[in-house]
Amino acid sequence: MHNHYEPASNGYLGILAPSMADAQYYKMLADNYQVEQALITNGMHTVVINAKDFGRFESH
């Protein structure tokens, strides 16, 4: 699980899409440790990304 936090001035609602660094990290985890999914939360909402979809995110 990974937290995307925003300050109160932005309503606390961070973006639920993975950053470029997140995408690279998730691919490494899937390749090396067979991680099956990643969760990103902003404290209010959570998105679940399955490992088969990690390659859909830009990572370079």
mmCIF file as gemmi writes it, N, C-alpha and C atoms, coordinates in Angstrom:
data_model
loop_
_atom_site.group_PDB
_atom_site.id
_atom_site.type_symbol
_atom_site.label_atom_id
_atom_site.label_alt_id
_atom_site.label_comp_id
_atom_site.label_asym_id
_atom_site.label_entity_id
_atom_site.label_seq_id
_atom_site.pdbx_PDB_ins_code
_atom_site.Cartn_x
_atom_site.Cartn_y
_atom_site.Cartn_z
_atom_site.occupancy
_atom_site.B_iso_or_equiv
_atom_site.pdbx_formal_charge
_atom_site.auth_seq_id
_atom_site.auth_asym_id
_atom_site.pdbx_PDB_model_num
ATOM 1 N N . MET Axp A 1 ? 0.853 -1.178 0 1 0 ? 1 A 1
ATOM 2 C CA . MET Axp A 1 ? 0 0 0 1 0 ? 1 A 1
ATOM 3 C C . MET Axp A 1 ? 0.891 1.231 0 1 0 ? 1 A 1
ATOM 4 N N . HIS Axp A 2 ? 0.456 2.22 -0.729 1 0 ? 2 A 1
ATOM 5 C CA . HIS Axp A 2 ? 1.216 3.459 -0.882 1 0 ? 2 A 1
ATOM 6 C C . HIS Axp A 2 ? 0.255 4.636 -0.704 1 0 ? 2 A 1
ATOM 7 N N . ASN Axp A 3 ? 0.674 5.651 0.03 1 0 ? 3 A 1
ATOM 8 C CA . ASN Axp A 3 ? -0.175 6.793 0.329 1 0 ? 3 A 1
ATOM 9 C C . ASN Axp A 3 ? 0.197 7.985 -0.534 1 0 ? 3 A 1
ATOM 10 N N . HIS Axp A 4 ? -0.774 8.572 -1.212 1 0 ? 4 A 1
ATOM 11 C CA . HIS Axp A 4 ? -0.61 9.831 -1.926 1 0 ? 4 A 1
ATOM 12 C C . HIS Axp A 4 ? -1.402 10.885 -1.161 1 0 ? 4 A 1
ATOM 13 N N . TYR Axp A 5 ? -0.705 11.616 -0.309 1 0 ? 5 A 1
ATOM 14 C CA . TYR Axp A 5 ? -1.322 12.598 0.576 1 0 ? 5 A 1
ATOM 15 C C . TYR Axp A 5 ? -1.232 13.991 -0.016 1 0 ? 5 A 1
ATOM 16 N N . GLU Axp A 6 ? -2.249 14.78 0.193 1 0 ? 6 A 1
ATOM 17 C CA . GLU Axp A 6 ? -2.248 16.202 -0.137 1 0 ? 6 A 1
ATOM 18 C C . GLU Axp A 6 ? -2.608 16.974 1.125 1 0 ? 6 A 1
ATOM 19 N N . PRO Axp A 7 ? -2.103 18.189 1.29 1 0 ? 7 A 1
ATOM 20 C CA . PRO Axp A 7 ? -2.415 18.987 2.471 1 0 ? 7 A 1
ATOM 21 C C . PRO Axp A 7 ? -3.878 19.441 2.479 1 0 ? 7 A 1
ATOM 22 N N . ALA Axp A 8 ? -4.303 19.932 3.623 1 0 ? 8 A 1
ATOM 23 C CA . ALA Axp A 8 ? -5.687 20.391 3.789 1 0 ? 8 A 1
ATOM 24 C C . ALA Axp A 8 ? -6.059 21.442 2.736 1 0 ? 8 A 1
ATOM 25 N N . SER Axp A 9 ? -5.115 22.282 2.351 1 0 ? 9 A 1
ATOM 26 C CA . SER Axp A 9 ? -5.397 23.327 1.355 1 0 ? 9 A 1
ATOM 27 C C . SER Axp A 9 ? -5.802 22.741 0.006 1 0 ? 9 A 1
ATOM 28 N N . ASN Axp A 10 ? -5.453 21.487 -0.241 1 0 ? 10 A 1
ATOM 29 C CA . ASN Axp A 10 ? -5.842 20.793 -1.474 1 0 ? 10 A 1
ATOM 30 C C . ASN Axp A 10 ? -6.948 19.775 -1.228 1 0 ? 10 A 1
ATOM 31 N N . GLY Axp A 11 ? -7.585 19.847 -0.069 1 0 ? 11 A 1
ATOM 32 C CA . GLY Axp A 11 ? -8.702 18.954 0.232 1 0 ? 11 A 1
ATOM 33 C C . GLY Axp A 11 ? -8.292 17.547 0.608 1 0 ? 11 A 1
ATOM 34 N N . TYR Axp A 12 ? -6.999 17.335 0.887 1 0 ? 12 A 1
ATOM 35 C CA . TYR Axp A 12 ? -6.451 16.042 1.3 1 0 ? 12 A 1
ATOM 36 C C . TYR Axp A 12 ? -6.462 14.97 0.224 1 0 ? 12 A 1
ATOM 37 N N . LEU Axp A 13 ? -7.09 15.201 -0.9 1 0 ? 13 A 1
ATOM 38 C CA . LEU Axp A 13 ? -7.297 14.149 -1.887 1 0 ? 13 A 1
ATOM 39 C C . LEU Axp A 13 ? -6.158 14.072 -2.896 1 0 ? 13 A 1
ATOM 40 N N . GLY Axp A 14 ? -5.187 13.214 -2.605 1 0 ? 14 A 1
ATOM 41 C CA . GLY Axp A 14 ? -4.072 12.982 -3.512 1 0 ? 14 A 1
ATOM 42 C C . GLY Axp A 14 ? -4.512 12.172 -4.719 1 0 ? 14 A 1
ATOM 43 N N . ILE Axp A 15 ? -3.738 12.248 -5.776 1 0 ? 15 A 1
ATOM 44 C CA . ILE Axp A 15 ? -4.031 11.537 -7.023 1 0 ? 15 A 1
ATOM 45 C C . ILE Axp A 15 ? -3.846 10.033 -6.821 1 0 ? 15 A 1
ATOM 46 N N . LEU Axp A 16 ? -4.753 9.247 -7.346 1 0 ? 16 A 1
ATOM 47 C CA . LEU Axp A 16 ? -4.713 7.797 -7.163 1 0 ? 16 A 1
ATOM 48 C C . LEU Axp A 16 ? -3.949 7.057 -8.25 1 0 ? 16 A 1
ATOM 49 N N . ALA Axp A 17 ? -3.354 7.761 -9.191 1 0 ? 17 A 1
ATOM 50 C CA . ALA Axp A 17 ? -2.54 7.129 -10.229 1 0 ? 17 A 1
ATOM 51 C C . ALA Axp A 17 ? -1.1 7.023 -9.735 1 0 ? 17 A 1
ATOM 52 N N . PRO Axp A 18 ? -0.387 5.981 -10.137 1 0 ? 18 A 1
ATOM 53 C CA . PRO Axp A 18 ? 1.006 5.857 -9.707 1 0 ? 18 A 1
ATOM 54 C C . PRO Axp A 18 ? 1.899 6.882 -10.406 1 0 ? 18 A 1
ATOM 55 N N . SER Axp A 19 ? 2.87 7.385 -9.67 1 0 ? 19 A 1
ATOM 56 C CA . SER Axp A 19 ? 3.874 8.251 -10.272 1 0 ? 19 A 1
ATOM 57 C C . SER Axp A 19 ? 4.814 7.392 -11.11 1 0 ? 19 A 1
ATOM 58 N N . MET Axp A 20 ? 5.717 8.021 -11.855 1 0 ? 20 A 1
ATOM 59 C CA . MET Axp A 20 ? 6.683 7.267 -12.654 1 0 ? 20 A 1
ATOM 60 C C . MET Axp A 20 ? 7.535 6.377 -11.747 1 0 ? 20 A 1
ATOM 61 N N . ALA Axp A 21 ? 7.965 6.934 -10.61 1 0 ? 21 A 1
ATOM 62 C CA . ALA Axp A 21 ? 8.765 6.149 -9.66 1 0 ? 21 A 1
ATOM 63 C C . ALA Axp A 21 ? 7.962 4.978 -9.109 1 0 ? 21 A 1
ATOM 64 N N . ASP Axp A 22 ? 6.688 5.206 -8.804 1 0 ? 22 A 1
ATOM 65 C CA . ASP Axp A 22 ? 5.823 4.127 -8.328 1 0 ? 22 A 1
ATOM 66 C C . ASP Axp A 22 ? 5.746 3.011 -9.364 1 0 ? 22 A 1
ATOM 67 N N . ALA Axp A 23 ? 5.509 3.378 -10.622 1 0 ? 23 A 1
ATOM 68 C CA . ALA Axp A 23 ? 5.365 2.381 -11.689 1 0 ? 23 A 1
ATOM 69 C C . ALA Axp A 23 ? 6.628 1.541 -11.828 1 0 ? 23 A 1
ATOM 70 N N . GLN Axp A 24 ? 7.786 2.183 -11.775 1 0 ? 24 A 1
ATOM 71 C CA . GLN Axp A 24 ? 9.051 1.447 -11.856 1 0 ? 24 A 1
ATOM 72 C C . GLN Axp A 24 ? 9.188 0.493 -10.676 1 0 ? 24 A 1
ATOM 73 N N . TYR Axp A 25 ? 8.854 0.97 -9.497 1 0 ? 25 A 1
ATOM 74 C CA . TYR Axp A 25 ? 8.97 0.159 -8.288 1 0 ? 25 A 1
ATOM 75 C C . TYR Axp A 25 ? 8.015 -1.038 -8.337 1 0 ? 25 A 1
ATOM 76 N N . TYR Axp A 26 ? 6.776 -0.813 -8.765 1 0 ? 26 A 1
ATOM 77 C CA . TYR Axp A 26 ? 5.804 -1.909 -8.839 1 0 ? 26 A 1
ATOM 78 C C . TYR Axp A 26 ? 6.258 -2.979 -9.816 1 0 ? 26 A 1
ATOM 79 N N . LYS Axp A 27 ? 6.805 -2.566 -10.97 1 0 ? 27 A 1
ATOM 80 C CA . LYS Axp A 27 ? 7.301 -3.542 -11.944 1 0 ? 27 A 1
ATOM 81 C C . LYS Axp A 27 ? 8.435 -4.367 -11.358 1 0 ? 27 A 1
ATOM 82 N N . MET Axp A 28 ? 9.34 -3.706 -10.628 1 0 ? 28 A 1
ATOM 83 C CA . MET Axp A 28 ? 10.452 -4.423 -9.992 1 0 ? 28 A 1
ATOM 84 C C . MET Axp A 28 ? 9.926 -5.418 -8.965 1 0 ? 28 A 1
ATOM 85 N N . LEU Axp A 29 ? 8.954 -5.005 -8.162 1 0 ? 29 A 1
ATOM 86 C CA . LEU Axp A 29 ? 8.394 -5.9 -7.152 1 0 ? 29 A 1
ATOM 87 C C . LEU Axp A 29 ? 7.727 -7.114 -7.801 1 0 ? 29 A 1
ATOM 88 N N . ALA Axp A 30 ? 7.011 -6.893 -8.87 1 0 ? 30 A 1
ATOM 89 C CA . ALA Axp A 30 ? 6.355 -8.013 -9.562 1 0 ? 30 A 1
ATOM 90 C C . ALA Axp A 30 ? 7.389 -8.949 -10.174 1 0 ? 30 A 1
ATOM 91 N N . ASP Axp A 31 ? 8.407 -8.384 -10.811 1 0 ? 31 A 1
ATOM 92 C CA . ASP Axp A 31 ? 9.429 -9.203 -11.465 1 0 ? 31 A 1
ATOM 93 C C . ASP Axp A 31 ? 10.278 -9.99 -10.473 1 0 ? 31 A 1
ATOM 94 N N . ASN Axp A 32 ? 10.644 -9.362 -9.371 1 0 ? 32 A 1
ATOM 95 C CA . ASN Axp A 32 ? 11.583 -9.982 -8.427 1 0 ? 32 A 1
ATOM 96 C C . ASN Axp A 32 ? 10.924 -10.682 -7.244 1 0 ? 32 A 1
ATOM 97 N N . TYR Axp A 33 ? 9.722 -10.27 -6.884 1 0 ? 33 A 1
ATOM 98 C CA . TYR Axp A 33 ? 9.097 -10.805 -5.67 1 0 ? 33 A 1
ATOM 99 C C . TYR Axp A 33 ? 7.669 -11.302 -5.893 1 0 ? 33 A 1
ATOM 100 N N . GLN Axp A 34 ? 7.248 -11.357 -7.148 1 0 ? 34 A 1
ATOM 101 C CA . GLN Axp A 34 ? 5.925 -11.863 -7.516 1 0 ? 34 A 1
ATOM 102 C C . GLN Axp A 34 ? 4.782 -11.138 -6.781 1 0 ? 34 A 1
ATOM 103 N N . VAL Axp A 35 ? 4.959 -9.83 -6.533 1 0 ? 35 A 1
ATOM 104 C CA . VAL Axp A 35 ? 3.877 -9.029 -5.953 1 0 ? 35 A 1
ATOM 105 C C . VAL Axp A 35 ? 2.704 -9.06 -6.925 1 0 ? 35 A 1
ATOM 106 N N . GLU Axp A 36 ? 1.516 -9.322 -6.418 1 0 ? 36 A 1
ATOM 107 C CA . GLU Axp A 36 ? 0.354 -9.51 -7.266 1 0 ? 36 A 1
ATOM 108 C C . GLU Axp A 36 ? -0.464 -8.25 -7.493 1 0 ? 36 A 1
ATOM 109 N N . GLN Axp A 37 ? -0.358 -7.281 -6.588 1 0 ? 37 A 1
ATOM 110 C CA . GLN Axp A 37 ? -1.111 -6.044 -6.753 1 0 ? 37 A 1
ATOM 111 C C . GLN Axp A 37 ? -0.508 -4.943 -5.903 1 0 ? 37 A 1
ATOM 112 N N . ALA Axp A 38 ? -0.84 -3.717 -6.273 1 0 ? 38 A 1
ATOM 113 C CA . ALA Axp A 38 ? -0.419 -2.549 -5.513 1 0 ? 38 A 1
ATOM 114 C C . ALA Axp A 38 ? -1.663 -1.744 -5.175 1 0 ? 38 A 1
ATOM 115 N N . LEU Axp A 39 ? -1.649 -1.123 -4.006 1 0 ? 39 A 1
ATOM 116 C CA . LEU Axp A 39 ? -2.752 -0.27 -3.592 1 0 ? 39 A 1
ATOM 117 C C . LEU Axp A 39 ? -2.228 1.137 -3.4 1 0 ? 39 A 1
ATOM 118 N N . ILE Axp A 40 ? -2.953 2.12 -3.919 1 0 ? 40 A 1
ATOM 119 C CA . ILE Axp A 40 ? -2.628 3.521 -3.696 1 0 ? 40 A 1
ATOM 120 C C . ILE Axp A 40 ? -3.847 4.145 -3.025 1 0 ? 40 A 1
ATOM 121 N N . THR Axp A 41 ? -3.619 4.874 -1.942 1 0 ? 41 A 1
ATOM 122 C CA . THR Axp A 41 ? -4.712 5.507 -1.223 1 0 ? 41 A 1
ATOM 123 C C . THR Axp A 41 ? -4.407 6.972 -0.966 1 0 ? 41 A 1
ATOM 124 N N . ASN Axp A 42 ? -5.448 7.767 -0.854 1 0 ? 42 A 1
ATOM 125 C CA . ASN Axp A 42 ? -5.294 9.153 -0.428 1 0 ? 42 A 1
ATOM 126 C C . ASN Axp A 42 ? -5.95 9.347 0.932 1 0 ? 42 A 1
ATOM 127 N N . GLY Axp A 43 ? -6.285 8.248 1.589 1 0 ? 43 A 1
ATOM 128 C CA . GLY Axp A 43 ? -6.918 8.291 2.894 1 0 ? 43 A 1
ATOM 129 C C . GLY Axp A 43 ? -8.433 8.273 2.819 1 0 ? 43 A 1
ATOM 130 N N . MET Axp A 44 ? -8.972 8.589 1.674 1 0 ? 44 A 1
ATOM 131 C CA . MET Axp A 44 ? -10.422 8.58 1.465 1 0 ? 44 A 1
ATOM 132 C C . MET Axp A 44 ? -10.822 7.491 0.467 1 0 ? 44 A 1
ATOM 133 N N . HIS Axp A 45 ? -10.027 7.373 -0.579 1 0 ? 45 A 1
ATOM 134 C CA . HIS Axp A 45 ? -10.285 6.42 -1.65 1 0 ? 45 A 1
ATOM 135 C C . HIS Axp A 45 ? -9.025 5.592 -1.884 1 0 ? 45 A 1
ATOM 136 N N . THR Axp A 46 ? -9.217 4.376 -2.363 1 0 ? 46 A 1
ATOM 137 C CA . THR Axp A 46 ? -8.096 3.479 -2.642 1 0 ? 46 A 1
ATOM 138 C C . THR Axp A 46 ? -8.305 2.836 -3.998 1 0 ? 46 A 1
ATOM 139 N N . VAL Axp A 47 ? -7.225 2.747 -4.771 1 0 ? 47 A 1
ATOM 140 C CA . VAL Axp A 47 ? -7.258 2.048 -6.048 1 0 ? 47 A 1
ATOM 141 C C . VAL Axp A 47 ? -6.367 0.819 -5.923 1 0 ? 47 A 1
ATOM 142 N N . VAL Axp A 48 ? -6.804 -0.285 -6.51 1 0 ? 48 A 1
ATOM 143 C CA . VAL Axp A 48 ? -6.041 -1.529 -6.536 1 0 ? 48 A 1
ATOM 144 C C . VAL Axp A 48 ? -5.586 -1.746 -7.977 1 0 ? 48 A 1
ATOM 145 N N . ILE Axp A 49 ? -4.27 -1.94 -8.166 1 0 ? 49 A 1
ATOM 146 C CA . ILE Axp A 49 ? -3.714 -2.175 -9.491 1 0 ? 49 A 1
ATOM 147 C C . ILE Axp A 49 ? -3.126 -3.576 -9.513 1 0 ? 49 A 1
ATOM 148 N N . ASN Axp A 50 ? -3.64 -4.418 -10.381 1 0 ? 50 A 1
ATOM 149 C CA . ASN Axp A 50 ? -3.139 -5.783 -10.506 1 0 ? 50 A 1
ATOM 150 C C . ASN Axp A 50 ? -1.804 -5.785 -11.246 1 0 ? 50 A 1
ATOM 151 N N . ALA Axp A 51 ? -0.935 -6.715 -10.899 1 0 ? 51 A 1
ATOM 152 C CA . ALA Axp A 51 ? 0.402 -6.793 -11.486 1 0 ? 51 A 1
ATOM 153 C C . ALA Axp A 51 ? 0.352 -6.88 -13.006 1 0 ? 51 A 1
ATOM 154 N N . LYS Axp A 52 ? -0.651 -7.537 -13.565 1 0 ? 52 A 1
ATOM 155 C CA . LYS Axp A 52 ? -0.741 -7.644 -15.02 1 0 ? 52 A 1
ATOM 156 C C . LYS Axp A 52 ? -0.908 -6.287 -15.682 1 0 ? 52 A 1
ATOM 157 N N . ASP Axp A 53 ? -1.315 -5.273 -14.92 1 0 ? 53 A 1
ATOM 158 C CA . ASP Axp A 53 ? -1.518 -3.932 -15.457 1 0 ? 53 A 1
ATOM 159 C C . ASP Axp A 53 ? -0.357 -2.981 -15.173 1 0 ? 53 A 1
ATOM 160 N N . PHE Axp A 54 ? 0.654 -3.405 -14.425 1 0 ? 54 A 1
ATOM 161 C CA . PHE Axp A 54 ? 1.777 -2.52 -14.104 1 0 ? 54 A 1
ATOM 162 C C . PHE Axp A 54 ? 2.445 -1.991 -15.369 1 0 ? 54 A 1
ATOM 163 N N . GLY Axp A 55 ? 2.534 -2.811 -16.391 1 0 ? 55 A 1
ATOM 164 C CA . GLY Axp A 55 ? 3.183 -2.412 -17.632 1 0 ? 55 A 1
ATOM 165 C C . GLY Axp A 55 ? 2.441 -1.332 -18.41 1 0 ? 55 A 1
ATOM 166 N N . ARG Axp A 56 ? 1.215 -1.043 -18.034 1 0 ? 56 A 1
ATOM 167 C CA . ARG Axp A 56 ? 0.426 -0.019 -18.716 1 0 ? 56 A 1
ATOM 168 C C . ARG Axp A 56 ? 0.821 1.4 -18.304 1 0 ? 56 A 1
ATOM 169 N N . PHE Axp A 57 ? 1.583 1.517 -17.211 1 0 ? 57 A 1
ATOM 170 C CA . PHE Axp A 57 ? 1.987 2.824 -16.71 1 0 ? 57 A 1
ATOM 171 C C . PHE Axp A 57 ? 3.37 3.173 -17.195 1 0 ? 57 A 1
ATOM 172 N N . GLU Axp A 58 ? 3.583 4.416 -17.572 1 0 ? 58 A 1
ATOM 173 C CA . GLU Axp A 58 ? 4.875 4.904 -18.03 1 0 ? 58 A 1
ATOM 174 C C . GLU Axp A 58 ? 5.892 4.79 -16.91 1 0 ? 58 A 1
ATOM 175 N N . SER Axp A 59 ? 7.059 4.225 -17.2 1 0 ? 59 A 1
ATOM 176 C CA . SER Axp A 59 ? 8.044 4.04 -16.137 1 0 ? 59 A 1
ATOM 177 C C . SER Axp A 59 ? 9.463 4.377 -16.586 1 0 ? 59 A 1
ATOM 178 N N . HIS Axp A 60 ? 9.627 5.148 -17.635 1 0 ? 60 A 1
ATOM 179 C CA . HIS Axp A 60 ? 10.973 5.562 -18.04 1 0 ? 60 A 1
ATOM 180 C C . HIS Axp A 60 ? 10.967 6.98 -18.542 1 0 ? 60 A 1
